[in-house]
PDB file of C-alpha atoms in Angstrom:
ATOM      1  CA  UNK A   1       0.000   0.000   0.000  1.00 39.00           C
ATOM      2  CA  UNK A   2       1.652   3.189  -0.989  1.00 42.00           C
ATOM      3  CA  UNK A   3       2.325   5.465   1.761  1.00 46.00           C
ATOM      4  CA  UNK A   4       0.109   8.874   0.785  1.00 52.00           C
ATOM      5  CA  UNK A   5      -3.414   6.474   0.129  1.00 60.00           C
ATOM      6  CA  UNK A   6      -3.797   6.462   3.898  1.00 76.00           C
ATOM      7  CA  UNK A   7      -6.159   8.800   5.485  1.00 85.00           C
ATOM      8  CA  UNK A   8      -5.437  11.003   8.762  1.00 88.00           C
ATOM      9  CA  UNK A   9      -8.048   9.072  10.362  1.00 89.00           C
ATOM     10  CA  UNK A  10      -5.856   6.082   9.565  1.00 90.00           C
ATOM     11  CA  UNK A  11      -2.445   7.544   9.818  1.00 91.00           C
ATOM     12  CA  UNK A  12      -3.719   8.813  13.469  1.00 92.00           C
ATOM     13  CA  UNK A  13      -4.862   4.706  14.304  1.00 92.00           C
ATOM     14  CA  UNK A  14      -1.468   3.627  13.229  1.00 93.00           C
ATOM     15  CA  UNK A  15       0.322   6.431  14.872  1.00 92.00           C
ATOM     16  CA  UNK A  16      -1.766   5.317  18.171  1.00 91.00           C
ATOM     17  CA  UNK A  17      -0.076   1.905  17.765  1.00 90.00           C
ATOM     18  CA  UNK A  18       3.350   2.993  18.168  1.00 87.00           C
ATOM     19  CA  UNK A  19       3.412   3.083  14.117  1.00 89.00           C
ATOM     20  CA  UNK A  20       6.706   5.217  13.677  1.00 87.00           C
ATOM     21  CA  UNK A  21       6.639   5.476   9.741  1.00 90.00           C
ATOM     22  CA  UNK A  22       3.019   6.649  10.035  1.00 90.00           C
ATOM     23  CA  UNK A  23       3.963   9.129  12.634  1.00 91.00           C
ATOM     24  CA  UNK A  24       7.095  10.454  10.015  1.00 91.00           C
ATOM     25  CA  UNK A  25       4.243  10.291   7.095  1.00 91.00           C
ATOM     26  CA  UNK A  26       2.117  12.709   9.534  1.00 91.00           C
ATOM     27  CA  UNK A  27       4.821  15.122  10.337  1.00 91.00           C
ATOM     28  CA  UNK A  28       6.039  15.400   6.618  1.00 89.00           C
ATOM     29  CA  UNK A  29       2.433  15.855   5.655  1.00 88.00           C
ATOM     30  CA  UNK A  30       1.077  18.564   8.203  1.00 89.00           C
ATOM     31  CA  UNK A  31       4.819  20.795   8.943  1.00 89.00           C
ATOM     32  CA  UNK A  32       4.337  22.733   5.985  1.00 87.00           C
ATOM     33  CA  UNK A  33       0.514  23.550   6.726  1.00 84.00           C
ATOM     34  CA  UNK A  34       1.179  23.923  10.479  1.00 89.00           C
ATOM     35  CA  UNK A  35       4.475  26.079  10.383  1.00 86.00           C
ATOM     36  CA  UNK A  36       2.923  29.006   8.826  1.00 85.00           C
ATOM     37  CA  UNK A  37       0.456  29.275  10.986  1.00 84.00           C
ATOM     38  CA  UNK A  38       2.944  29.244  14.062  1.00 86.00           C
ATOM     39  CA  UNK A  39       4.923  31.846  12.005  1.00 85.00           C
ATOM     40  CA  UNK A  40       2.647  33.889  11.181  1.00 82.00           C
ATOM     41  CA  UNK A  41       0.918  34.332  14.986  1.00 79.00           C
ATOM     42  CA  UNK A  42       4.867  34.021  16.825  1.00 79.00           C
ATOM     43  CA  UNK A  43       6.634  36.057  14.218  1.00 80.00           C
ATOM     44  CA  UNK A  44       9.763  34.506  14.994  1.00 82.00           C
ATOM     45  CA  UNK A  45      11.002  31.327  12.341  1.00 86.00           C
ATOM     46  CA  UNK A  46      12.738  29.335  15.680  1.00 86.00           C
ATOM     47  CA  UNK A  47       9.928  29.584  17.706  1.00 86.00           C
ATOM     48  CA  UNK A  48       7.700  28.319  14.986  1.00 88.00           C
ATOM     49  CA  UNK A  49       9.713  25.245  14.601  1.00 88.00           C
ATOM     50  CA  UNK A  50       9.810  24.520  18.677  1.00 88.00           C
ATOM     51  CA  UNK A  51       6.455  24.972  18.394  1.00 90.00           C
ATOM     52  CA  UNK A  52       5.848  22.151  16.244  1.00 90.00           C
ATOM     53  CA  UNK A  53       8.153  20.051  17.647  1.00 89.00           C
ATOM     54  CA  UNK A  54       6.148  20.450  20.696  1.00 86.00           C
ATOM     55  CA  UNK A  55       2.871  19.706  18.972  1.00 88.00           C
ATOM     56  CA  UNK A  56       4.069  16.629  17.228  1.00 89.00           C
ATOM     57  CA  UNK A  57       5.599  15.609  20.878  1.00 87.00           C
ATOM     58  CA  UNK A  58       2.065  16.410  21.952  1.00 84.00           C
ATOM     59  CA  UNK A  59       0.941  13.943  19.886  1.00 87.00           C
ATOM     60  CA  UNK A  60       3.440  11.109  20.488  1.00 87.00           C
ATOM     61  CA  UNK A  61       2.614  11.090  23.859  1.00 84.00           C
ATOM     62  CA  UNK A  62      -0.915  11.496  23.624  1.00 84.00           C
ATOM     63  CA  UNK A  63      -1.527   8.946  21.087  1.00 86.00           C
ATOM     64  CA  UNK A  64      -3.523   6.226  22.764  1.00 87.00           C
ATOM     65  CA  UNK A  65      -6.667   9.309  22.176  1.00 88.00           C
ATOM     66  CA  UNK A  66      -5.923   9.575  18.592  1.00 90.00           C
ATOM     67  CA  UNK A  67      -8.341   7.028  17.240  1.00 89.00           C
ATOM     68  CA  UNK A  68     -11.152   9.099  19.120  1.00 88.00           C
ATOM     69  CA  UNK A  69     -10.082  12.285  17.126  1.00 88.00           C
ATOM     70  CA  UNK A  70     -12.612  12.849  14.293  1.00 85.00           C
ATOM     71  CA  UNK A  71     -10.840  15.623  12.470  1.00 86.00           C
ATOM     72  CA  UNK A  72      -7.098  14.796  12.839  1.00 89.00           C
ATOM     73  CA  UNK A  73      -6.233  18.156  10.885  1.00 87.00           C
ATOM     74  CA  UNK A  74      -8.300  20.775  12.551  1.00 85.00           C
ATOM     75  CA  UNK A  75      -7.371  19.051  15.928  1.00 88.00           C
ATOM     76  CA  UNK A  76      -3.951  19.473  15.325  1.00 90.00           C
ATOM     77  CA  UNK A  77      -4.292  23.137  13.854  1.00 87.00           C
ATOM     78  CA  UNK A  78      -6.310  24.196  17.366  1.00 86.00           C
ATOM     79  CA  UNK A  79      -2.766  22.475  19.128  1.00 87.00           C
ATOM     80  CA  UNK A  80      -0.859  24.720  17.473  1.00 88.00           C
ATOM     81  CA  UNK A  81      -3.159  28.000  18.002  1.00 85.00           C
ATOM     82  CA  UNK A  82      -2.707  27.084  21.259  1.00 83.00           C
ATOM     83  CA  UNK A  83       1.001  26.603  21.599  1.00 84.00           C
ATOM     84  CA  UNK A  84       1.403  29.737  19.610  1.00 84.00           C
ATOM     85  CA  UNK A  85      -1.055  31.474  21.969  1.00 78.00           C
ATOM     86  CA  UNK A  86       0.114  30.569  25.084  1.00 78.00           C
ATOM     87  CA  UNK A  87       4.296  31.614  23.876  1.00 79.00           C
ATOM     88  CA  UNK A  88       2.553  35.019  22.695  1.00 75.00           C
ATOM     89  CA  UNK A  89       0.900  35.158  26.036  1.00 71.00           C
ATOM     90  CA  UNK A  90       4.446  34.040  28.261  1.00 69.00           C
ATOM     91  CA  UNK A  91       6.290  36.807  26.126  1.00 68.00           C
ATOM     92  CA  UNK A  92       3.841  39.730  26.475  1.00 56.00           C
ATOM     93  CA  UNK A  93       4.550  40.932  22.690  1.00 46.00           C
ATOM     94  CA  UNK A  94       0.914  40.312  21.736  1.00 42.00           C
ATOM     95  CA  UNK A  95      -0.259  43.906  22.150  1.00 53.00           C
ATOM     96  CA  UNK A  96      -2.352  43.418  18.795  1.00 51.00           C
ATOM     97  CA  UNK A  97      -3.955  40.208  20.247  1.00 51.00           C
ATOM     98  CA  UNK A  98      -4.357  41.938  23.817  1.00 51.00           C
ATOM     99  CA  UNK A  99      -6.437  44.885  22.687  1.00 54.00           C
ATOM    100  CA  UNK A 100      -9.076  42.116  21.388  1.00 51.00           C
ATOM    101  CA  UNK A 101      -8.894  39.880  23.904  1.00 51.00           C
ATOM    102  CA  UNK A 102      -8.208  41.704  26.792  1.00 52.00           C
ATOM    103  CA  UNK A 103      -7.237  40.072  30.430  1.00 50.00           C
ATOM    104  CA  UNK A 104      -8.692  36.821  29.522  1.00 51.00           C
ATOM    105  CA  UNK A 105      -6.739  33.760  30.444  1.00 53.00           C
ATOM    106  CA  UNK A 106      -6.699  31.221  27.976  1.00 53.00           C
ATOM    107  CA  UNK A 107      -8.873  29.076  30.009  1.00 53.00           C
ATOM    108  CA  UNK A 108     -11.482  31.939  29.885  1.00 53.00           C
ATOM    109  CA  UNK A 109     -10.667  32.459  25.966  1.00 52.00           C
ATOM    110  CA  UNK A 110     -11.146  28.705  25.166  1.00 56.00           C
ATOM    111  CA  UNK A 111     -14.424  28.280  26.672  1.00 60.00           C
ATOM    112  CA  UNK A 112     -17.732  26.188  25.177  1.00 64.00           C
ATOM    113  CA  UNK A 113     -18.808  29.400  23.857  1.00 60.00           C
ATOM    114  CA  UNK A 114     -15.135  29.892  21.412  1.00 58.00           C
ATOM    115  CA  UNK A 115     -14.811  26.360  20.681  1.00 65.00           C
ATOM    116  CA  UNK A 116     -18.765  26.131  19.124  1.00 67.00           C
ATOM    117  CA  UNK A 117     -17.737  29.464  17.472  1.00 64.00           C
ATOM    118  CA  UNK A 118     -14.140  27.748  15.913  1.00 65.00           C
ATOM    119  CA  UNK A 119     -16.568  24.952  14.504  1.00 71.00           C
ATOM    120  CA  UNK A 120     -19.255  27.003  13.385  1.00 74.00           C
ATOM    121  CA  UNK A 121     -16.607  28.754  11.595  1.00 71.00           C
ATOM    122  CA  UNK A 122     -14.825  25.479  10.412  1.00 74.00           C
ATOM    123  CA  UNK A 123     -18.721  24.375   8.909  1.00 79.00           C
ATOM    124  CA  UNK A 124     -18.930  27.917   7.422  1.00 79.00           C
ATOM    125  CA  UNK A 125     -15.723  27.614   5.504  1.00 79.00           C
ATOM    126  CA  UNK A 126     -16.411  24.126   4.056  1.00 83.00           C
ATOM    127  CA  UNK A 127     -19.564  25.931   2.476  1.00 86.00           C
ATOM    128  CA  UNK A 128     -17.597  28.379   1.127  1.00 86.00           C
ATOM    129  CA  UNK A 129     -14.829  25.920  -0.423  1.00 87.00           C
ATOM    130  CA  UNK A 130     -18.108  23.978  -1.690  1.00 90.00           C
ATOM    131  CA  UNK A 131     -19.267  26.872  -3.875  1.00 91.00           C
ATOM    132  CA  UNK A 132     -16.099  27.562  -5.706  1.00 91.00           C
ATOM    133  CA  UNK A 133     -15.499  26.534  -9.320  1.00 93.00           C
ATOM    134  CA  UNK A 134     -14.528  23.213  -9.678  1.00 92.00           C
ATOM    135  CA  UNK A 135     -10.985  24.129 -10.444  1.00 93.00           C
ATOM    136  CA  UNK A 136     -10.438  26.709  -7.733  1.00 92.00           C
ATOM    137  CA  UNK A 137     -11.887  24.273  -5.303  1.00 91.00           C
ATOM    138  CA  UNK A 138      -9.059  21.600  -6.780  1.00 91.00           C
ATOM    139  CA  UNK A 139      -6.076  24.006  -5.877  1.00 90.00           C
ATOM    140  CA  UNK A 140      -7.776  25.411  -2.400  1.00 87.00           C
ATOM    141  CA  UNK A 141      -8.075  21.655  -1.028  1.00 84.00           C
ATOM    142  CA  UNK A 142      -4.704  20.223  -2.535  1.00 86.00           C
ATOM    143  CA  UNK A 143      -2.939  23.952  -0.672  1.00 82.00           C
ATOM    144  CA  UNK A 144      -4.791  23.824   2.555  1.00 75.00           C
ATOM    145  CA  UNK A 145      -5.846  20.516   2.955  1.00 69.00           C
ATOM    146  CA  UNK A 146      -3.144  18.583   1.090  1.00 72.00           C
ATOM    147  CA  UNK A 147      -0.615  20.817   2.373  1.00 72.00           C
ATOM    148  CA  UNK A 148       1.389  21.045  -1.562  1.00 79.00           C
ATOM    149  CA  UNK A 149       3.453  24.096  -2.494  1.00 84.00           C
ATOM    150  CA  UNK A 150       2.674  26.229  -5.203  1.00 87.00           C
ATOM    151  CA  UNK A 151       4.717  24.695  -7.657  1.00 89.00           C
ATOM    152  CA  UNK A 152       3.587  21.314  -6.849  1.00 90.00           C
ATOM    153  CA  UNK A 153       0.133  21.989  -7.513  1.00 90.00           C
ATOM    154  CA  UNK A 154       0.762  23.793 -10.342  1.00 91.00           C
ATOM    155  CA  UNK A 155       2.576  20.432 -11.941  1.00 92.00           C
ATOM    156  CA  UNK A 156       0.007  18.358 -10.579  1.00 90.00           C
ATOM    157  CA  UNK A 157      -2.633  20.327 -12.637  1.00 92.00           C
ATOM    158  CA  UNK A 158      -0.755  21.261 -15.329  1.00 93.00           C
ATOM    159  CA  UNK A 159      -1.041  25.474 -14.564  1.00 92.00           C
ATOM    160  CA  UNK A 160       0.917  28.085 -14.474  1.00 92.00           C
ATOM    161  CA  UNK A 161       2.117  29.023 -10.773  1.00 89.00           C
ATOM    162  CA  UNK A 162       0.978  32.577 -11.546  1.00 90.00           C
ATOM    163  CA  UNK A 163      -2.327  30.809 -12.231  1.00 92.00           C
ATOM    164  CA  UNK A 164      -2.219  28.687  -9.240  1.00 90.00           C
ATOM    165  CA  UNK A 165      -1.718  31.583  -6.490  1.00 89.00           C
ATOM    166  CA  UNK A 166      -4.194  34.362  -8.180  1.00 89.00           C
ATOM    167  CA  UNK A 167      -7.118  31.283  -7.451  1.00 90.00           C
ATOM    168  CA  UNK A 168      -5.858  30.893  -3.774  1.00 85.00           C
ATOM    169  CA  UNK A 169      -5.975  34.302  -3.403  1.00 83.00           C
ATOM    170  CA  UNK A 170      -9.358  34.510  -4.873  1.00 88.00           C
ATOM    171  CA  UNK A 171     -10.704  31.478  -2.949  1.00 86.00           C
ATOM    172  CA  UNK A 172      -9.522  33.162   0.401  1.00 80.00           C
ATOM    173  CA  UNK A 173     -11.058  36.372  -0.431  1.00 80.00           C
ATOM    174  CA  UNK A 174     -14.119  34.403  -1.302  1.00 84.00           C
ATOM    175  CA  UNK A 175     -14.226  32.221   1.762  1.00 79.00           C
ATOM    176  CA  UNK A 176     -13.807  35.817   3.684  1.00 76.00           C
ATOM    177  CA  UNK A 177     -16.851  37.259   2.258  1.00 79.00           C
ATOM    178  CA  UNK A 178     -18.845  33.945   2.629  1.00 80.00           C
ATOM    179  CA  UNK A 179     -17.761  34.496   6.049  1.00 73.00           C
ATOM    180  CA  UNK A 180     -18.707  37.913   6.366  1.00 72.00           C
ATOM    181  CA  UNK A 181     -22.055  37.619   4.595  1.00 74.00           C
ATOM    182  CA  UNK A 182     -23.148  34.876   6.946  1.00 69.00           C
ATOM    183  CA  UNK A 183     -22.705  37.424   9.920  1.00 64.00           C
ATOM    184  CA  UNK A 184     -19.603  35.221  11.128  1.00 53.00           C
ATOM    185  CA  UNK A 185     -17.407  37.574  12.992  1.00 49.00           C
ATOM    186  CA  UNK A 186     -14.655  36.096  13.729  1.00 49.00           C
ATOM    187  CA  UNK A 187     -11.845  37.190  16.355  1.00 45.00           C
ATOM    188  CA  UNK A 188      -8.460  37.680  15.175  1.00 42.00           C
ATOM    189  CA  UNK A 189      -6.732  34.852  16.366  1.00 43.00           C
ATOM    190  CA  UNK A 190      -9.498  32.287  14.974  1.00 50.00           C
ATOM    191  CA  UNK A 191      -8.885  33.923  11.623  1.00 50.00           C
ATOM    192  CA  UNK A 192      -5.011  33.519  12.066  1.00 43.00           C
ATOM    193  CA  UNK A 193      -5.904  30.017  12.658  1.00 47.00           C
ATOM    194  CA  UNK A 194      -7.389  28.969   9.548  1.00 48.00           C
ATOM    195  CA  UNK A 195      -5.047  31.215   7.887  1.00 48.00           C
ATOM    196  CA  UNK A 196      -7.476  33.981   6.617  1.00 45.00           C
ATOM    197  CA  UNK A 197      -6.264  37.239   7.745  1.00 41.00           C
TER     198      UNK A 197
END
């Protein structure tokens, strides 16, 4: 069985076995969604990387709950919000994040109320992604989903990478007025999250 025709659902059963390989599989697969996002909230490249070392360590030693985990990838994109939050949080540089949020201790910011609003949200955007063109939709799942590069997708589907990021950048803006439109308003951080600010 080749390697990339197992699902995260599966990869995360393995991995919950002691599967090493499918551990390495899942790590190769999810850095280059998950390291942007840690970028982008830390600002700071070395942080971002201990960051997801810590998630994937996380995981490791958590992984006798992964076969419970129905969506592998958004659970591991809220570990990562919340690694990023809390080394934002320890360093007091998040003045931007601060004025939104306040005093609120991340126990009081991830309450019922935020985590019904991050899968509201999560439903929202799958609507969205269902009402682009057919091709747009291809490159938007096989970037954010997928996790490929520009380039790769652009060889996988024989475009242009010019062609490639105008439709991400078309799908996002798309996805944000969908958003918008559906009276969704979404803190700052839960828009870092899913990579839409």
């Amino acid at each position: 069985m080749h390697a990339h025709s197992y699902s995260d659902k599966e990869l995360f059963r393995l991995i919950s076995e002691g599967d090493e390989n499918a551990f390495r599989q899942l790590f190769h697969q999810y850095v280059p969604q998950l390291q942007p996002l840690a970028r982008h909230i830390t600002k700071t490249d070395a942080v971002a990387e201990d960051i997801i070392q810590e998630t994937f360590l996380k995981l490791w030693i958590s992984r006798d709950k992964l076969p419970d985990i129905e969506n592998p990838r958004s659970w591991l994109l809220k570990i990562v919000f919340h690694q990023s939050f809390s080394y934002l949080r320890r360093q007091a540089v998040h003045d931007k994040a601060l004025d939104k949020l306040g005093t609120a201790t991340e126990q009081e910011l991830f309450t019922p109320e935020t985590n019904l609003a991050y899968t509201t949200m999560v439903k929202l955007i799958g609507e969205a992604v269902a009402q682009l063109p057919p091709q747009a939709k291809r490159i938007y799942v096989l970037s954010r989903e997928k996790g490929l590069k520009i380039p790769e997708i652009a060889k996988e589907l024989s475009l242009s990478p010019n062609t490639v990021k105008n439709s991400l950048v078309r799908s996002l803006q798309a996805i944000r007025n969908y958003l918008q439109q559906a009276g969704h308003l979404l803190p700052l951080l839960l828009l870092w999250l899913l990579g839409l600010s």
